[in-house]
XYZ file of C-alpha atoms in Angstrom:
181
model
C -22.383 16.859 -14.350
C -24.206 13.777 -15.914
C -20.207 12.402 -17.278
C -17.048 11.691 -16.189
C -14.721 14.116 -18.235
C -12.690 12.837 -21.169
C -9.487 11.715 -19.768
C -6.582 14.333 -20.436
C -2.763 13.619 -21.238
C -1.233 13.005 -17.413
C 2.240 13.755 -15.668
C 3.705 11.332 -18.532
C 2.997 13.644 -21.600
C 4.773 16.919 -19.947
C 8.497 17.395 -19.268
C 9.875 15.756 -16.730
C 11.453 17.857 -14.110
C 10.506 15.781 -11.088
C 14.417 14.134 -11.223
C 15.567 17.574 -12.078
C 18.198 19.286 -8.789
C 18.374 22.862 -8.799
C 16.035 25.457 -9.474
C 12.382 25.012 -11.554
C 14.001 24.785 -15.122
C 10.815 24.949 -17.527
C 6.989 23.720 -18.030
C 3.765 24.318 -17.320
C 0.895 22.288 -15.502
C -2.469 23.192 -15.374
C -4.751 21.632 -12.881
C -8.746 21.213 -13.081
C -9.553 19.959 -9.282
C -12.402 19.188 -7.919
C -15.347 16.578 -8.066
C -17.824 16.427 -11.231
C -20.468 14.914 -9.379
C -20.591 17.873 -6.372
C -22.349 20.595 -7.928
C -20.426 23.926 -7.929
C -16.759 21.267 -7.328
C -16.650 20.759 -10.972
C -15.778 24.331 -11.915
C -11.691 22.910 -11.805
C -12.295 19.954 -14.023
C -14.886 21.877 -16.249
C -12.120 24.792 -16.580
C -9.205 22.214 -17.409
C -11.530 20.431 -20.177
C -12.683 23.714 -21.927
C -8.934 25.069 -21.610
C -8.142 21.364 -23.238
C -10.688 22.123 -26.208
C -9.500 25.481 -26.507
C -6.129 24.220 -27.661
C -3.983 24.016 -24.415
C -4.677 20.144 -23.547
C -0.733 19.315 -23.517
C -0.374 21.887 -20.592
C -3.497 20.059 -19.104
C -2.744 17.356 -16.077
C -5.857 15.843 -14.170
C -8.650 16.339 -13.425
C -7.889 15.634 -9.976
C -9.834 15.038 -7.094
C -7.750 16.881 -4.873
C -4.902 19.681 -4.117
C -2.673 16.608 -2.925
C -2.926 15.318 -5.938
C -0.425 17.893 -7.658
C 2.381 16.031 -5.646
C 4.986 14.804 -8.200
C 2.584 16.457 -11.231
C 3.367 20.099 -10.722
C 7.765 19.325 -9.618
C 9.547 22.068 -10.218
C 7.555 23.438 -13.259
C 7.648 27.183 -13.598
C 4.018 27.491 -13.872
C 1.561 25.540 -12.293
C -2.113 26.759 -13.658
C -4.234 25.528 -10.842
C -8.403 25.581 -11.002
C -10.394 25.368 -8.467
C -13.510 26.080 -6.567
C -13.555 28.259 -4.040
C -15.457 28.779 -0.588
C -14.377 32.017 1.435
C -17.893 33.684 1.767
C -17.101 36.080 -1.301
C -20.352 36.060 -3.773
C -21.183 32.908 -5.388
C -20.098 32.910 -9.295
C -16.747 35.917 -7.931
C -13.704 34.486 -10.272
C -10.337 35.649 -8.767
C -6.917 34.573 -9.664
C -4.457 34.629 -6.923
C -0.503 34.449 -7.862
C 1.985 33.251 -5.221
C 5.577 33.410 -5.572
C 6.009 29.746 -4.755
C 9.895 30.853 -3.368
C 8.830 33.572 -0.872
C 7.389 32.924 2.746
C 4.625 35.402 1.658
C 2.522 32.651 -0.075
C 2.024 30.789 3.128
C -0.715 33.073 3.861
C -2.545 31.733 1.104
C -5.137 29.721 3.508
C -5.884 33.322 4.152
C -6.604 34.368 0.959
C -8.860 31.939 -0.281
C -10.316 29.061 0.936
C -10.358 25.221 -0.180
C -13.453 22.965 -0.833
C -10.945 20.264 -0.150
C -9.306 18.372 3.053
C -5.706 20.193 2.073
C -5.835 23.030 0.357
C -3.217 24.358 -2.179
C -1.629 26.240 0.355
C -1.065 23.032 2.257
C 0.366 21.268 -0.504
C 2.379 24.256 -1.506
C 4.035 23.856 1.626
C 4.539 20.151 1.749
C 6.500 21.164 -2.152
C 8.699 23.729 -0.289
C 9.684 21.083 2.347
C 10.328 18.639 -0.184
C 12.068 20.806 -2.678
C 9.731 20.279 -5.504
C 7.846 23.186 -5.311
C 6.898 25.290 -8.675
C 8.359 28.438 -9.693
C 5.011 30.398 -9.438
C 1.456 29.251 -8.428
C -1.499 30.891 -9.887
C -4.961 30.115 -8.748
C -8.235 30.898 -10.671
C -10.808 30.188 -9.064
C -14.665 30.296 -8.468
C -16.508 30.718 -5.472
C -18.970 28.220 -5.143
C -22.474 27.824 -3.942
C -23.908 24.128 -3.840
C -21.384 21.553 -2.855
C -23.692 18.428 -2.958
C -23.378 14.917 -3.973
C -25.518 15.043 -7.447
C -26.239 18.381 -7.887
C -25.568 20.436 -11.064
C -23.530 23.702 -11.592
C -25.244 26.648 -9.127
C -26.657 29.437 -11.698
C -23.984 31.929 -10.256
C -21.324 29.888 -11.406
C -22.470 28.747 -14.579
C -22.819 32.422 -15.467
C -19.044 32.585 -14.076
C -17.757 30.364 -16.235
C -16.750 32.288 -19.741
C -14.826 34.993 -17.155
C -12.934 32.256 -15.269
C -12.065 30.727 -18.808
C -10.901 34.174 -20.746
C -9.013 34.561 -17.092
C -6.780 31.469 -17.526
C -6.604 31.489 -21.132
C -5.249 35.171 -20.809
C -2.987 33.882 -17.958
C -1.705 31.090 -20.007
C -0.791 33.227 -23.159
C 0.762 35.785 -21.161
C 3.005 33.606 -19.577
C 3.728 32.211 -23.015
C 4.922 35.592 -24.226
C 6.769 36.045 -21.501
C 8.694 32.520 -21.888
């Protein structure tokens, strides 16, 4: 990517439920991370700008540069919309969404389900939420796997292509969940 992105409404503009005791009681975060200047890393911030256009730029926290970023962002939301790229030896351009029920032991096997571009991955931070008792409600991760990782490269071909499918993914994630609300 030759820009920064536009910055996006933060933690600030969406309900606060960080102060909140008890169970997740409402909201929705989505999360673009990654790195616009590493190639294929962008595919989270890219996702979280086009959902942004698209209409859903309240929801939209970030972009952020890393899954330990979503500490005090995603507290105790119901949803948190996390997007990400991906590097588990899958295809390049293979979108996937991966739900975890963020109050079950199951989704600590998310390392094993996908992997992170990043130092701590979600399921890392998920767990550091669970300790702390801020975790959300539900976890959903749409992701793309990468290719090209580099400092100054642009999008991998594979993943450009992917991009429209991860997109419809979320966006059909998103209004689902709305329904459901």
């Amino acid at each position: 990517m030759s820009r920064p992105p536009t910055p996006r409404l933060g933690p600030e503009a969406l309900s606060d439920t960080s102060k909140r005791e008890g169970p997740p009681v409402g909201g929705i975060v989505v999360a673009g991370i990654g790195n616009w200047f590493r190639g294929d890393d962008a595919v989270g911030p890219i996702l979280a700008e086009r959902l942004a256009e698209a209409g859903w730029g309240a929801l939209v926290a970030g972009p952020f540069g890393e899954p330990l970023d979503l500490l005090g962002v995603w507290d105790k939301v119901d949803l948190a919309l996390v997007l990400d790229a991906s590097l588990s030896g899958r295809p390049p351009g293979t979108v996937q969404a991966t739900v975890l029920d963020a109050q079950s032991a199951v989704l600590l096997r998310f390392g094993a389900a996908t992997s992170s571009t990043h130092g701590i991955g979600l399921g890392g931070v998920l767990k550091m939420s669970l300790a702390l008792g801020t975790a959300p409600r539900w976890v959903v991760a749409v992701t793309v796997e990468g290719e090209c990782f580099e400092l100054g490269a642009e999008l991998s071909p594979a993943v450009e292509d992917a991009l429209p499918a991860a997109l419809r993914l979320a966006q059909a994630l998103l209004e689902g969940w709305w329904l459901r609300s």
